Amino acid sequence: MASLAEERPAADLEAFRLEVRDWIEANFPKSLKGVDMSLSALEGPSEKTPDREAWRIAVGEKGWGTPTWPRQYGGGGLTGAEAKIIQQEFTRAGASNPIGGMGVMMFGPTLLEYGSEEQKMEHIPAICKAEVRWCQGYSEPNAGSDLANLQTFAEDCGDHYLVNGQKTWTSGGQWADKCFALVRTDKSDKHNGISFLLIDMTSPGVEVRPIKMISGVSPFCETFFTNVKVPKKNLVGVEGQGWTIGKRLLQHERTNIGSGARNMVSISALAKKQIGVDEQGRIADPELRARIARLEMDGMAFFQTAMRVQAEGGVSVASSILKTSGTKLAQERAELIIEIMGMQGLGWEGEGFSEKELEAVRGWLFGKATTIFGGSTEIQTNIVAKRILGMLDHQ
């Protein structure tokens, strides 16, 4: 999301960096150094230790978990350059941003664009402090990749809607407090009959059933809505605007899914350690060396593209390019790491494998899904062809 704050001169940015560094030194619990909190949406809520809570509250009150969001809603009100400094200093200190999840990655930026003032004041401050967990009510069992074919229906009952239907692949639904959902309010028009509704997950009639995966974890749910009453004030935008709002939210989601490739760490050192080096100090296997070189060149090209898209105003149809390229790069990197690890890249659990080796294998397997969720690569390629290249259906 583009920041409205004015950019500071370079000298002021350096002063700001020192201010951030001092604040981290004073507030970041050393026990959390190196602890990654970014996957809590998939792995479930983290244990609420005193240090974790202190860090969440400190960052939330400062607004630095959502640094470029408007200050009046609890954000930091900072520029993109200042936000980058905060990220760099967090990384330098081994600190993870405790403010995350779907509220930050998808829903918050969308509500800031399309929500009423009352809705922003009600929901954005809680997102900035990670006080409320959100889930996404989009996919349905009979809609498949054709999201606009969704059938969950919200019947107009005067001062409220009565919602009936089923969602599936609801990430983190069993832990969520609230759900942003696409529902049908008009059965006569496929796209213009969709509305964007906010549903309290504690409402009578909401039922979640975790889907157990082969790995034993259950990050997704089936979610059932049976005569669920939703106040009219929970409609974002107007009736029939849901498809437009929903697509905007997907652009935020896709940009975030692909963003992992922005900061890919080189795997050359790992390859040299595992494979060995030639007389010139290069990776001994010339084919592997060439593949790593190509990956790193593609990674730098991706980074430049991502920076250009951000400078041009943030999310747009270009998010489909970032999602497609970023997930492909991340998968290629994970494949190379597994190859480099050799037999140690075959572990799933048990003795004989280090935590880092098991983490690499599970990350490689989990990454297979990234080219499917949030809109498959085929759908993104279609968007790029139509919306960016201007190609017609028959071309």
mmCIF file of C-alpha atoms in Angstrom:
data_model
loop_
_atom_site.group_PDB
_atom_site.id
_atom_site.type_symbol
_atom_site.label_atom_id
_atom_site.label_comp_id
_atom_site.label_asym_id
_atom_site.label_seq_id
_atom_site.Cartn_x
_atom_site.Cartn_y
_atom_site.Cartn_z
ATOM 1 C CA MET A 1 0.000 0.000 0.000
ATOM 2 C CA ALA A 2 1.454 3.368 -0.964
ATOM 3 C CA SER A 3 2.235 5.680 1.921
ATOM 4 C CA LEU A 4 0.880 9.245 1.971
ATOM 5 C CA ALA A 5 3.634 10.407 4.329
ATOM 6 C CA GLU A 6 6.252 12.788 2.924
ATOM 7 C CA GLU A 7 9.754 11.407 2.322
ATOM 8 C CA ARG A 8 12.514 12.550 4.716
ATOM 9 C CA PRO A 9 15.947 13.833 3.574
ATOM 10 C CA ALA A 10 18.722 11.207 3.659
ATOM 11 C CA ALA A 11 20.289 12.722 6.808
ATOM 12 C CA ASP A 12 16.972 12.495 8.635
ATOM 13 C CA LEU A 13 16.622 8.868 7.543
ATOM 14 C CA GLU A 14 19.944 8.046 9.206
ATOM 15 C CA ALA A 15 18.743 9.747 12.394
ATOM 16 C CA PHE A 16 15.552 7.724 12.149
ATOM 17 C CA ARG A 17 17.604 4.513 11.787
ATOM 18 C CA LEU A 18 19.405 5.283 15.059
ATOM 19 C CA GLU A 19 16.050 5.987 16.729
ATOM 20 C CA VAL A 20 14.723 2.607 15.547
ATOM 21 C CA ARG A 21 17.880 0.837 16.688
ATOM 22 C CA ASP A 22 17.645 2.381 20.165
ATOM 23 C CA TRP A 23 13.954 1.520 20.439
ATOM 24 C CA ILE A 24 14.585 -2.127 19.495
ATOM 25 C CA GLU A 25 17.409 -2.333 22.018
ATOM 26 C CA ALA A 26 15.053 -1.057 24.726
ATOM 27 C CA ASN A 27 11.973 -3.120 23.817
ATOM 28 C CA PHE A 28 12.943 -6.364 22.032
ATOM 29 C CA PRO A 29 13.175 -9.352 24.422
ATOM 30 C CA LYS A 30 16.471 -11.110 23.706
ATOM 31 C CA SER A 31 14.783 -14.480 24.266
ATOM 32 C CA LEU A 32 12.932 -13.984 20.951
ATOM 33 C CA LYS A 33 16.053 -13.442 18.862
ATOM 34 C CA GLY A 34 15.804 -15.609 15.739
ATOM 35 C CA VAL A 35 12.232 -16.754 16.510
ATOM 36 C CA ASP A 36 10.163 -16.634 13.306
ATOM 37 C CA MET A 37 6.550 -15.546 13.936
ATOM 38 C CA SER A 38 5.543 -15.148 10.275
ATOM 39 C CA LEU A 39 3.743 -18.490 9.828
ATOM 40 C CA SER A 40 1.334 -18.298 12.771
ATOM 41 C CA ALA A 41 -1.594 -18.014 10.322
ATOM 42 C CA LEU A 42 -0.773 -21.518 9.068
ATOM 43 C CA GLU A 43 0.677 -23.085 12.162
ATOM 44 C CA GLY A 44 -1.791 -21.681 14.676
ATOM 45 C CA PRO A 45 -1.464 -19.053 17.390
ATOM 46 C CA SER A 46 1.890 -18.865 19.091
ATOM 47 C CA GLU A 47 2.130 -19.632 22.781
ATOM 48 C CA LYS A 48 1.437 -16.407 24.694
ATOM 49 C CA THR A 49 4.612 -16.121 26.717
ATOM 50 C CA PRO A 50 5.234 -12.856 28.607
ATOM 51 C CA ASP A 51 8.057 -11.922 26.199
ATOM 52 C CA ARG A 52 5.965 -12.592 23.085
ATOM 53 C CA GLU A 53 3.067 -10.553 24.475
ATOM 54 C CA ALA A 54 5.360 -7.693 25.512
ATOM 55 C CA TRP A 55 6.890 -7.572 22.017
ATOM 56 C CA ARG A 56 3.482 -7.716 20.276
ATOM 57 C CA ILE A 57 2.090 -4.925 22.440
ATOM 58 C CA ALA A 58 5.184 -2.736 22.046
ATOM 59 C CA VAL A 59 5.281 -3.019 18.243
ATOM 60 C CA GLY A 60 1.493 -2.670 17.970
ATOM 61 C CA GLU A 61 1.326 0.483 20.071
ATOM 62 C CA LYS A 62 4.202 1.982 18.095
ATOM 63 C CA GLY A 63 2.383 1.224 14.818
ATOM 64 C CA TRP A 64 5.555 -0.308 13.399
ATOM 65 C CA GLY A 65 3.917 -3.635 12.541
ATOM 66 C CA THR A 66 1.970 -1.758 9.856
ATOM 67 C CA PRO A 67 4.381 1.146 9.361
ATOM 68 C CA THR A 68 2.877 2.760 6.249
ATOM 69 C CA TRP A 69 -0.772 2.561 7.360
ATOM 70 C CA PRO A 70 -2.408 5.846 8.448
ATOM 71 C CA ARG A 71 -1.624 6.886 11.989
ATOM 72 C CA GLN A 72 -5.271 7.723 12.827
ATOM 73 C CA TYR A 73 -6.144 4.017 12.513
ATOM 74 C CA GLY A 74 -3.172 2.731 14.512
ATOM 75 C CA GLY A 75 -0.559 2.461 11.770
ATOM 76 C CA GLY A 76 2.862 4.091 11.831
ATOM 77 C CA GLY A 77 2.089 6.806 9.260
ATOM 78 C CA LEU A 78 5.605 6.369 7.888
ATOM 79 C CA THR A 79 7.072 6.509 4.390
ATOM 80 C CA GLY A 80 8.194 3.491 2.382
ATOM 81 C CA ALA A 81 11.836 4.398 3.070
ATOM 82 C CA GLU A 82 11.213 4.545 6.819
ATOM 83 C CA ALA A 83 9.320 1.242 6.735
ATOM 84 C CA LYS A 84 12.293 -0.345 4.955
ATOM 85 C CA ILE A 85 14.605 0.905 7.718
ATOM 86 C CA ILE A 86 12.378 -0.678 10.372
ATOM 87 C CA GLN A 87 12.465 -3.982 8.485
ATOM 88 C CA GLN A 88 16.255 -3.792 8.128
ATOM 89 C CA GLU A 89 16.755 -3.028 11.816
ATOM 90 C CA PHE A 90 14.375 -5.806 12.872
ATOM 91 C CA THR A 91 16.421 -8.208 10.721
ATOM 92 C CA ARG A 92 19.687 -6.873 12.124
ATOM 93 C CA ALA A 93 18.448 -7.518 15.673
ATOM 94 C CA GLY A 94 17.045 -10.975 14.823
ATOM 95 C CA ALA A 95 13.537 -9.706 15.553
ATOM 96 C CA SER A 96 10.396 -10.903 13.789
ATOM 97 C CA ASN A 97 7.442 -8.589 13.186
ATOM 98 C CA PRO A 98 4.738 -9.933 15.551
ATOM 99 C CA ILE A 99 1.954 -8.100 13.689
ATOM 100 C CA GLY A 100 0.870 -10.229 10.730
ATOM 101 C CA GLY A 101 -1.688 -12.642 9.375
ATOM 102 C CA MET A 102 -4.468 -12.125 6.874
ATOM 103 C CA GLY A 103 -5.635 -8.914 8.523
ATOM 104 C CA VAL A 104 -2.348 -7.249 7.616
ATOM 105 C CA MET A 105 -1.574 -9.019 4.348
ATOM 106 C CA MET A 106 -4.983 -8.828 2.659
ATOM 107 C CA PHE A 107 -7.983 -7.471 4.515
ATOM 108 C CA GLY A 108 -6.596 -4.310 6.142
ATOM 109 C CA PRO A 109 -5.302 -2.651 2.944
ATOM 110 C CA THR A 110 -8.573 -3.528 1.182
ATOM 111 C CA LEU A 111 -10.728 -2.092 3.986
ATOM 112 C CA LEU A 112 -8.657 1.098 3.985
ATOM 113 C CA GLU A 113 -9.562 1.490 0.313
ATOM 114 C CA TYR A 114 -13.212 0.399 0.298
ATOM 115 C CA GLY A 115 -14.476 0.485 3.904
ATOM 116 C CA SER A 116 -16.594 3.165 5.567
ATOM 117 C CA GLU A 117 -15.028 5.387 8.216
ATOM 118 C CA GLU A 118 -16.923 3.474 10.897
ATOM 119 C CA GLN A 119 -15.618 0.131 9.599
ATOM 120 C CA LYS A 120 -12.041 1.406 9.493
ATOM 121 C CA MET A 121 -12.249 2.723 13.060
ATOM 122 C CA GLU A 122 -13.755 -0.565 14.249
ATOM 123 C CA HIS A 123 -11.383 -3.013 12.577
ATOM 124 C CA ILE A 124 -8.047 -1.438 11.547
ATOM 125 C CA PRO A 125 -6.680 -0.531 15.049
ATOM 126 C CA ALA A 126 -7.208 -4.128 16.230
ATOM 127 C CA ILE A 127 -5.360 -5.436 13.146
ATOM 128 C CA CYS A 128 -2.453 -3.039 13.806
ATOM 129 C CA LYS A 129 -2.110 -4.535 17.306
ATOM 130 C CA ALA A 130 -2.727 -8.179 16.286
ATOM 131 C CA GLU A 131 -5.673 -8.365 18.652
ATOM 132 C CA VAL A 132 -8.024 -10.053 16.177
ATOM 133 C CA ARG A 133 -7.382 -12.970 13.792
ATOM 134 C CA TRP A 134 -9.080 -12.913 10.389
ATOM 135 C CA CYS A 135 -9.732 -15.707 7.903
ATOM 136 C CA GLN A 136 -10.747 -15.648 4.248
ATOM 137 C CA GLY A 137 -14.144 -16.993 3.120
ATOM 138 C CA TYR A 138 -13.623 -17.298 -0.627
ATOM 139 C CA SER A 139 -13.244 -20.887 -1.959
ATOM 140 C CA GLU A 140 -16.264 -23.176 -2.167
ATOM 141 C CA PRO A 141 -16.503 -26.931 -2.882
ATOM 142 C CA ASN A 142 -18.451 -26.479 -6.114
ATOM 143 C CA ALA A 143 -16.780 -23.321 -7.421
ATOM 144 C CA GLY A 144 -13.272 -24.710 -8.021
ATOM 145 C CA SER A 145 -11.022 -22.179 -9.721
ATOM 146 C CA ASP A 146 -14.110 -20.328 -10.986
ATOM 147 C CA LEU A 147 -14.415 -18.214 -7.837
ATOM 148 C CA ALA A 148 -17.277 -16.105 -9.224
ATOM 149 C CA ASN A 149 -19.430 -19.241 -9.302
ATOM 150 C CA LEU A 150 -19.710 -19.151 -5.488
ATOM 151 C CA GLN A 151 -23.136 -20.005 -4.067
ATOM 152 C CA THR A 152 -23.064 -19.029 -0.353
ATOM 153 C CA PHE A 153 -26.177 -16.858 -0.155
ATOM 154 C CA ALA A 154 -26.888 -13.826 2.035
ATOM 155 C CA GLU A 155 -30.631 -13.182 2.183
ATOM 156 C CA ASP A 156 -31.722 -9.613 2.892
ATOM 157 C CA CYS A 157 -33.804 -9.688 6.109
ATOM 158 C CA GLY A 158 -34.197 -5.979 6.728
ATOM 159 C CA ASP A 159 -31.609 -4.928 9.291
ATOM 160 C CA HIS A 160 -29.468 -8.022 8.747
ATOM 161 C CA TYR A 161 -28.492 -10.759 6.278
ATOM 162 C CA LEU A 162 -29.150 -14.444 6.846
ATOM 163 C CA VAL A 163 -26.156 -16.373 5.472
ATOM 164 C CA ASN A 164 -26.266 -20.009 4.360
ATOM 165 C CA GLY A 165 -23.580 -21.956 2.521
ATOM 166 C CA GLN A 166 -20.182 -23.598 2.739
ATOM 167 C CA LYS A 167 -16.610 -22.441 2.257
ATOM 168 C CA THR A 168 -13.565 -24.687 2.024
ATOM 169 C CA TRP A 169 -9.765 -24.387 2.318
ATOM 170 C CA THR A 170 -10.382 -21.690 4.950
ATOM 171 C CA SER A 171 -6.819 -21.110 6.182
ATOM 172 C CA GLY A 172 -6.730 -20.736 9.959
ATOM 173 C CA GLY A 173 -10.534 -20.788 10.197
ATOM 174 C CA GLN A 174 -10.440 -22.752 13.456
ATOM 175 C CA TRP A 175 -8.417 -19.985 15.134
ATOM 176 C CA ALA A 176 -10.052 -16.935 13.524
ATOM 177 C CA ASP A 177 -12.227 -14.382 15.310
ATOM 178 C CA LYS A 178 -13.708 -12.930 12.136
ATOM 179 C CA CYS A 179 -14.056 -13.781 8.446
ATOM 180 C CA PHE A 180 -14.089 -11.559 5.363
ATOM 181 C CA ALA A 181 -16.281 -13.422 2.904
ATOM 182 C CA LEU A 182 -17.614 -13.223 -0.622
ATOM 183 C CA VAL A 183 -21.322 -14.062 -0.621
ATOM 184 C CA ARG A 184 -24.072 -13.989 -3.212
ATOM 185 C CA THR A 185 -26.807 -11.404 -2.694
ATOM 186 C CA ASP A 186 -28.293 -11.737 -6.204
ATOM 187 C CA LYS A 187 -28.652 -15.077 -7.974
ATOM 188 C CA SER A 188 -29.496 -13.513 -11.355
ATOM 189 C CA ASP A 189 -26.064 -11.943 -12.058
ATOM 190 C CA LYS A 190 -22.866 -13.996 -11.729
ATOM 191 C CA HIS A 191 -20.379 -11.186 -11.008
ATOM 192 C CA ASN A 192 -22.601 -8.257 -9.998
ATOM 193 C CA GLY A 193 -24.534 -10.498 -7.610
ATOM 194 C CA ILE A 194 -21.548 -10.893 -5.277
ATOM 195 C CA SER A 195 -21.083 -8.829 -2.095
ATOM 196 C CA PHE A 196 -18.284 -8.513 0.476
ATOM 197 C CA LEU A 197 -19.416 -9.310 4.019
ATOM 198 C CA LEU A 198 -17.696 -9.397 7.429
ATOM 199 C CA ILE A 199 -18.811 -12.342 9.587
ATOM 200 C CA ASP A 200 -18.143 -12.890 13.281
ATOM 201 C CA MET A 201 -16.864 -16.481 13.622
ATOM 202 C CA THR A 202 -18.463 -16.770 17.077
ATOM 203 C CA SER A 203 -21.956 -16.196 15.629
ATOM 204 C CA PRO A 204 -24.509 -18.999 16.121
ATOM 205 C CA GLY A 205 -24.608 -21.182 12.996
ATOM 206 C CA VAL A 206 -20.876 -20.960 12.159
ATOM 207 C CA GLU A 207 -19.141 -24.345 12.197
ATOM 208 C CA VAL A 208 -15.529 -25.106 11.273
ATOM 209 C CA ARG A 209 -14.138 -28.562 10.542
ATOM 210 C CA PRO A 210 -10.328 -28.726 10.227
ATOM 211 C CA ILE A 211 -9.042 -30.666 7.207
ATOM 212 C CA LYS A 212 -6.257 -33.001 8.277
ATOM 213 C CA MET A 213 -3.410 -33.220 5.772
ATOM 214 C CA ILE A 214 -1.073 -36.156 5.141
ATOM 215 C CA SER A 215 1.566 -34.378 7.239
ATOM 216 C CA GLY A 216 -0.765 -34.536 10.249
ATOM 217 C CA VAL A 217 -1.322 -30.774 10.525
ATOM 218 C CA SER A 218 -4.633 -29.009 9.872
ATOM 219 C CA PRO A 219 -4.021 -25.480 8.625
ATOM 220 C CA PHE A 220 -7.251 -25.436 6.562
ATOM 221 C CA CYS A 221 -10.939 -25.900 7.368
ATOM 222 C CA GLU A 222 -14.304 -26.515 5.888
ATOM 223 C CA THR A 223 -16.539 -23.697 7.121
ATOM 224 C CA PHE A 224 -20.320 -24.003 7.263
ATOM 225 C CA PHE A 225 -22.792 -21.135 7.635
ATOM 226 C CA THR A 226 -26.306 -22.155 8.702
ATOM 227 C CA ASN A 227 -28.789 -19.295 9.181
ATOM 228 C CA VAL A 228 -26.015 -16.992 10.393
ATOM 229 C CA LYS A 229 -27.281 -13.466 11.179
ATOM 230 C CA VAL A 230 -24.913 -10.733 9.951
ATOM 231 C CA PRO A 231 -25.707 -7.049 10.639
ATOM 232 C CA LYS A 232 -26.114 -4.841 7.556
ATOM 233 C CA LYS A 233 -23.305 -2.599 8.856
ATOM 234 C CA ASN A 234 -20.910 -5.466 8.068
ATOM 235 C CA LEU A 235 -21.385 -5.029 4.316
ATOM 236 C CA VAL A 236 -18.236 -3.470 2.806
ATOM 237 C CA GLY A 237 -19.009 -1.142 -0.099
ATOM 238 C CA VAL A 238 -22.460 -1.649 -1.589
ATOM 239 C CA GLU A 239 -24.369 -4.763 -2.601
ATOM 240 C CA GLY A 240 -22.988 -6.157 -5.845
ATOM 241 C CA GLN A 241 -19.532 -4.562 -5.395
ATOM 242 C CA GLY A 242 -18.058 -7.684 -3.844
ATOM 243 C CA TRP A 243 -16.382 -8.982 -7.005
ATOM 244 C CA THR A 244 -14.478 -5.711 -7.462
ATOM 245 C CA ILE A 245 -13.456 -5.569 -3.788
ATOM 246 C CA GLY A 246 -12.658 -9.283 -3.728
ATOM 247 C CA LYS A 247 -10.326 -9.003 -6.737
ATOM 248 C CA ARG A 248 -8.510 -6.078 -5.108
ATOM 249 C CA LEU A 249 -7.952 -8.154 -1.994
ATOM 250 C CA LEU A 250 -6.552 -10.957 -4.161
ATOM 251 C CA GLN A 251 -3.993 -8.554 -5.604
ATOM 252 C CA HIS A 252 -2.735 -7.905 -2.068
ATOM 253 C CA GLU A 253 -2.703 -11.653 -1.373
ATOM 254 C CA ARG A 254 -0.810 -12.465 -4.571
ATOM 255 C CA THR A 255 1.754 -9.731 -4.012
ATOM 256 C CA ASN A 256 2.427 -11.119 -0.536
ATOM 257 C CA ILE A 257 2.637 -14.748 -1.711
ATOM 258 C CA GLY A 258 5.216 -13.810 -4.342
ATOM 259 C CA SER A 259 7.137 -11.414 -2.111
ATOM 260 C CA GLY A 260 9.160 -14.187 -0.483
ATOM 261 C CA ALA A 261 11.392 -14.194 -3.567
ATOM 262 C CA ARG A 262 12.364 -10.550 -2.967
ATOM 263 C CA ASN A 263 14.929 -11.371 -0.354
ATOM 264 C CA MET A 264 16.223 -14.763 -1.444
ATOM 265 C CA VAL A 265 19.455 -15.590 0.331
ATOM 266 C CA SER A 266 22.172 -17.012 -1.932
ATOM 267 C CA ILE A 267 22.641 -20.766 -1.713
ATOM 268 C CA SER A 268 26.174 -20.648 -3.156
ATOM 269 C CA ALA A 269 27.778 -21.036 0.273
ATOM 270 C CA LEU A 270 25.637 -24.113 1.016
ATOM 271 C CA ALA A 271 26.566 -25.635 -2.368
ATOM 272 C CA LYS A 272 30.291 -25.010 -1.822
ATOM 273 C CA LYS A 273 30.126 -26.602 1.608
ATOM 274 C CA GLN A 274 28.181 -29.668 0.475
ATOM 275 C CA ILE A 275 29.536 -30.207 -3.052
ATOM 276 C CA GLY A 276 33.050 -28.757 -2.712
ATOM 277 C CA VAL A 277 34.964 -26.241 -4.828
ATOM 278 C CA ASP A 278 37.252 -26.412 -7.866
ATOM 279 C CA GLU A 279 40.772 -24.981 -8.089
ATOM 280 C CA GLN A 280 39.310 -21.508 -8.671
ATOM 281 C CA GLY A 281 37.135 -21.626 -5.576
ATOM 282 C CA ARG A 282 33.935 -22.110 -7.568
ATOM 283 C CA ILE A 283 31.220 -24.708 -6.933
ATOM 284 C CA ALA A 284 32.802 -27.950 -8.172
ATOM 285 C CA ASP A 285 29.779 -29.136 -10.188
ATOM 286 C CA PRO A 286 29.610 -26.896 -13.308
ATOM 287 C CA GLU A 287 25.976 -27.744 -14.097
ATOM 288 C CA LEU A 288 24.857 -26.936 -10.554
ATOM 289 C CA ARG A 289 26.953 -23.774 -10.651
ATOM 290 C CA ALA A 290 25.179 -22.623 -13.819
ATOM 291 C CA ARG A 291 21.731 -23.357 -12.374
ATOM 292 C CA ILE A 292 22.481 -21.394 -9.207
ATOM 293 C CA ALA A 293 23.830 -18.485 -11.269
ATOM 294 C CA ARG A 294 20.642 -18.417 -13.358
ATOM 295 C CA LEU A 295 18.477 -18.565 -10.239
ATOM 296 C CA GLU A 296 20.304 -15.624 -8.702
ATOM 297 C CA MET A 297 20.092 -13.563 -11.902
ATOM 298 C CA ASP A 298 16.349 -14.274 -12.119
ATOM 299 C CA GLY A 299 16.064 -13.345 -8.444
ATOM 300 C CA MET A 300 17.709 -9.970 -9.037
ATOM 301 C CA ALA A 301 15.429 -9.309 -12.026
ATOM 302 C CA PHE A 302 12.417 -10.195 -9.859
ATOM 303 C CA PHE A 303 13.598 -7.840 -7.118
ATOM 304 C CA GLN A 304 13.916 -4.946 -9.570
ATOM 305 C CA THR A 305 10.437 -5.637 -10.959
ATOM 306 C CA ALA A 306 8.929 -5.799 -7.466
ATOM 307 C CA MET A 307 10.551 -2.484 -6.532
ATOM 308 C CA ARG A 308 9.247 -0.865 -9.740
ATOM 309 C CA VAL A 309 5.700 -2.109 -9.072
ATOM 310 C CA GLN A 310 5.886 -0.777 -5.511
ATOM 311 C CA ALA A 311 7.163 2.610 -6.703
ATOM 312 C CA GLU A 312 4.307 2.832 -9.193
ATOM 313 C CA GLY A 313 1.694 2.630 -6.458
ATOM 314 C CA GLY A 314 1.641 -0.885 -5.024
ATOM 315 C CA VAL A 315 -0.781 -3.625 -5.948
ATOM 316 C CA SER A 316 -2.289 -3.815 -9.446
ATOM 317 C CA VAL A 317 -2.735 -6.436 -12.154
ATOM 318 C CA ALA A 318 1.073 -6.643 -12.016
ATOM 319 C CA SER A 319 0.540 -8.596 -8.776
ATOM 320 C CA SER A 320 -0.181 -11.583 -11.046
ATOM 321 C CA ILE A 321 3.322 -11.273 -12.526
ATOM 322 C CA LEU A 322 4.890 -11.123 -9.060
ATOM 323 C CA LYS A 323 2.850 -14.086 -7.823
ATOM 324 C CA THR A 324 3.705 -16.255 -10.845
ATOM 325 C CA SER A 325 7.410 -15.390 -10.951
ATOM 326 C CA GLY A 326 7.981 -15.214 -7.196
ATOM 327 C CA THR A 327 6.461 -18.614 -6.419
ATOM 328 C CA LYS A 328 8.305 -20.236 -9.349
ATOM 329 C CA LEU A 329 11.638 -18.825 -8.132
ATOM 330 C CA ALA A 330 10.987 -19.973 -4.565
ATOM 331 C CA GLN A 331 10.149 -23.488 -5.779
ATOM 332 C CA GLU A 332 13.307 -23.647 -7.931
ATOM 333 C CA ARG A 333 15.427 -22.516 -4.977
ATOM 334 C CA ALA A 334 13.856 -25.138 -2.703
ATOM 335 C CA GLU A 335 14.461 -27.860 -5.330
ATOM 336 C CA LEU A 336 18.136 -26.885 -5.593
ATOM 337 C CA ILE A 337 18.575 -26.937 -1.814
ATOM 338 C CA ILE A 338 17.136 -30.459 -1.629
ATOM 339 C CA GLU A 339 19.464 -31.610 -4.431
ATOM 340 C CA ILE A 340 22.466 -30.054 -2.714
ATOM 341 C CA MET A 341 21.577 -31.745 0.593
ATOM 342 C CA GLY A 342 21.688 -35.187 -1.063
ATOM 343 C CA MET A 343 20.542 -37.999 1.260
ATOM 344 C CA GLN A 344 19.947 -35.455 4.021
ATOM 345 C CA GLY A 345 17.223 -33.976 1.827
ATOM 346 C CA LEU A 346 15.080 -37.114 2.216
ATOM 347 C CA GLY A 347 14.142 -36.720 5.879
ATOM 348 C CA TRP A 348 10.655 -36.081 7.200
ATOM 349 C CA GLU A 349 11.127 -36.876 10.881
ATOM 350 C CA GLY A 350 13.215 -38.985 13.247
ATOM 351 C CA GLU A 351 16.858 -39.297 14.131
ATOM 352 C CA GLY A 352 19.628 -38.711 11.632
ATOM 353 C CA PHE A 353 18.371 -35.325 10.461
ATOM 354 C CA SER A 354 18.939 -31.883 11.917
ATOM 355 C CA GLU A 355 16.091 -29.436 12.546
ATOM 356 C CA LYS A 356 17.318 -27.282 9.651
ATOM 357 C CA GLU A 357 17.337 -30.277 7.293
ATOM 358 C CA LEU A 358 13.784 -31.244 8.259
ATOM 359 C CA GLU A 359 12.706 -27.625 7.940
ATOM 360 C CA ALA A 360 14.158 -27.481 4.409
ATOM 361 C CA VAL A 361 12.311 -30.637 3.325
ATOM 362 C CA ARG A 362 8.981 -29.490 4.769
ATOM 363 C CA GLY A 363 9.453 -26.030 3.249
ATOM 364 C CA TRP A 364 10.136 -27.622 -0.147
ATOM 365 C CA LEU A 365 6.963 -29.719 0.041
ATOM 366 C CA PHE A 366 4.811 -26.879 1.402
ATOM 367 C CA GLY A 367 6.052 -24.646 -1.412
ATOM 368 C CA LYS A 368 4.408 -26.922 -3.982
ATOM 369 C CA ALA A 369 1.047 -25.398 -3.027
ATOM 370 C CA THR A 370 2.091 -21.797 -3.573
ATOM 371 C CA THR A 371 1.539 -21.977 -7.336
ATOM 372 C CA ILE A 372 -2.052 -23.084 -6.640
ATOM 373 C CA PHE A 373 -3.459 -21.137 -3.674
ATOM 374 C CA GLY A 374 -4.259 -17.460 -4.064
ATOM 375 C CA GLY A 375 -5.057 -18.173 -7.720
ATOM 376 C CA SER A 376 -3.212 -20.828 -9.722
ATOM 377 C CA THR A 377 -0.396 -20.042 -12.157
ATOM 378 C CA GLU A 378 -2.770 -20.797 -15.045
ATOM 379 C CA ILE A 379 -5.234 -18.152 -13.806
ATOM 380 C CA GLN A 380 -2.449 -15.608 -13.271
ATOM 381 C CA THR A 381 -1.113 -16.242 -16.757
ATOM 382 C CA ASN A 382 -4.615 -15.618 -18.123
ATOM 383 C CA ILE A 383 -4.828 -12.313 -16.215
ATOM 384 C CA VAL A 384 -1.427 -11.214 -17.535
ATOM 385 C CA ALA A 385 -2.437 -12.115 -21.107
ATOM 386 C CA LYS A 386 -5.758 -10.232 -20.949
ATOM 387 C CA ARG A 387 -5.160 -7.323 -18.568
ATOM 388 C CA ILE A 388 -1.524 -6.470 -19.274
ATOM 389 C CA LEU A 389 -0.835 -7.715 -22.813
ATOM 390 C CA GLY A 390 -4.357 -6.947 -24.052
ATOM 391 C CA MET A 391 -4.773 -10.318 -25.748
ATOM 392 C CA LEU A 392 -8.235 -11.590 -26.680
ATOM 393 C CA ASP A 393 -9.747 -14.955 -25.673
ATOM 394 C CA HIS A 394 -8.998 -16.606 -29.039
ATOM 395 C CA GLN A 395 -5.351 -15.480 -29.168
#
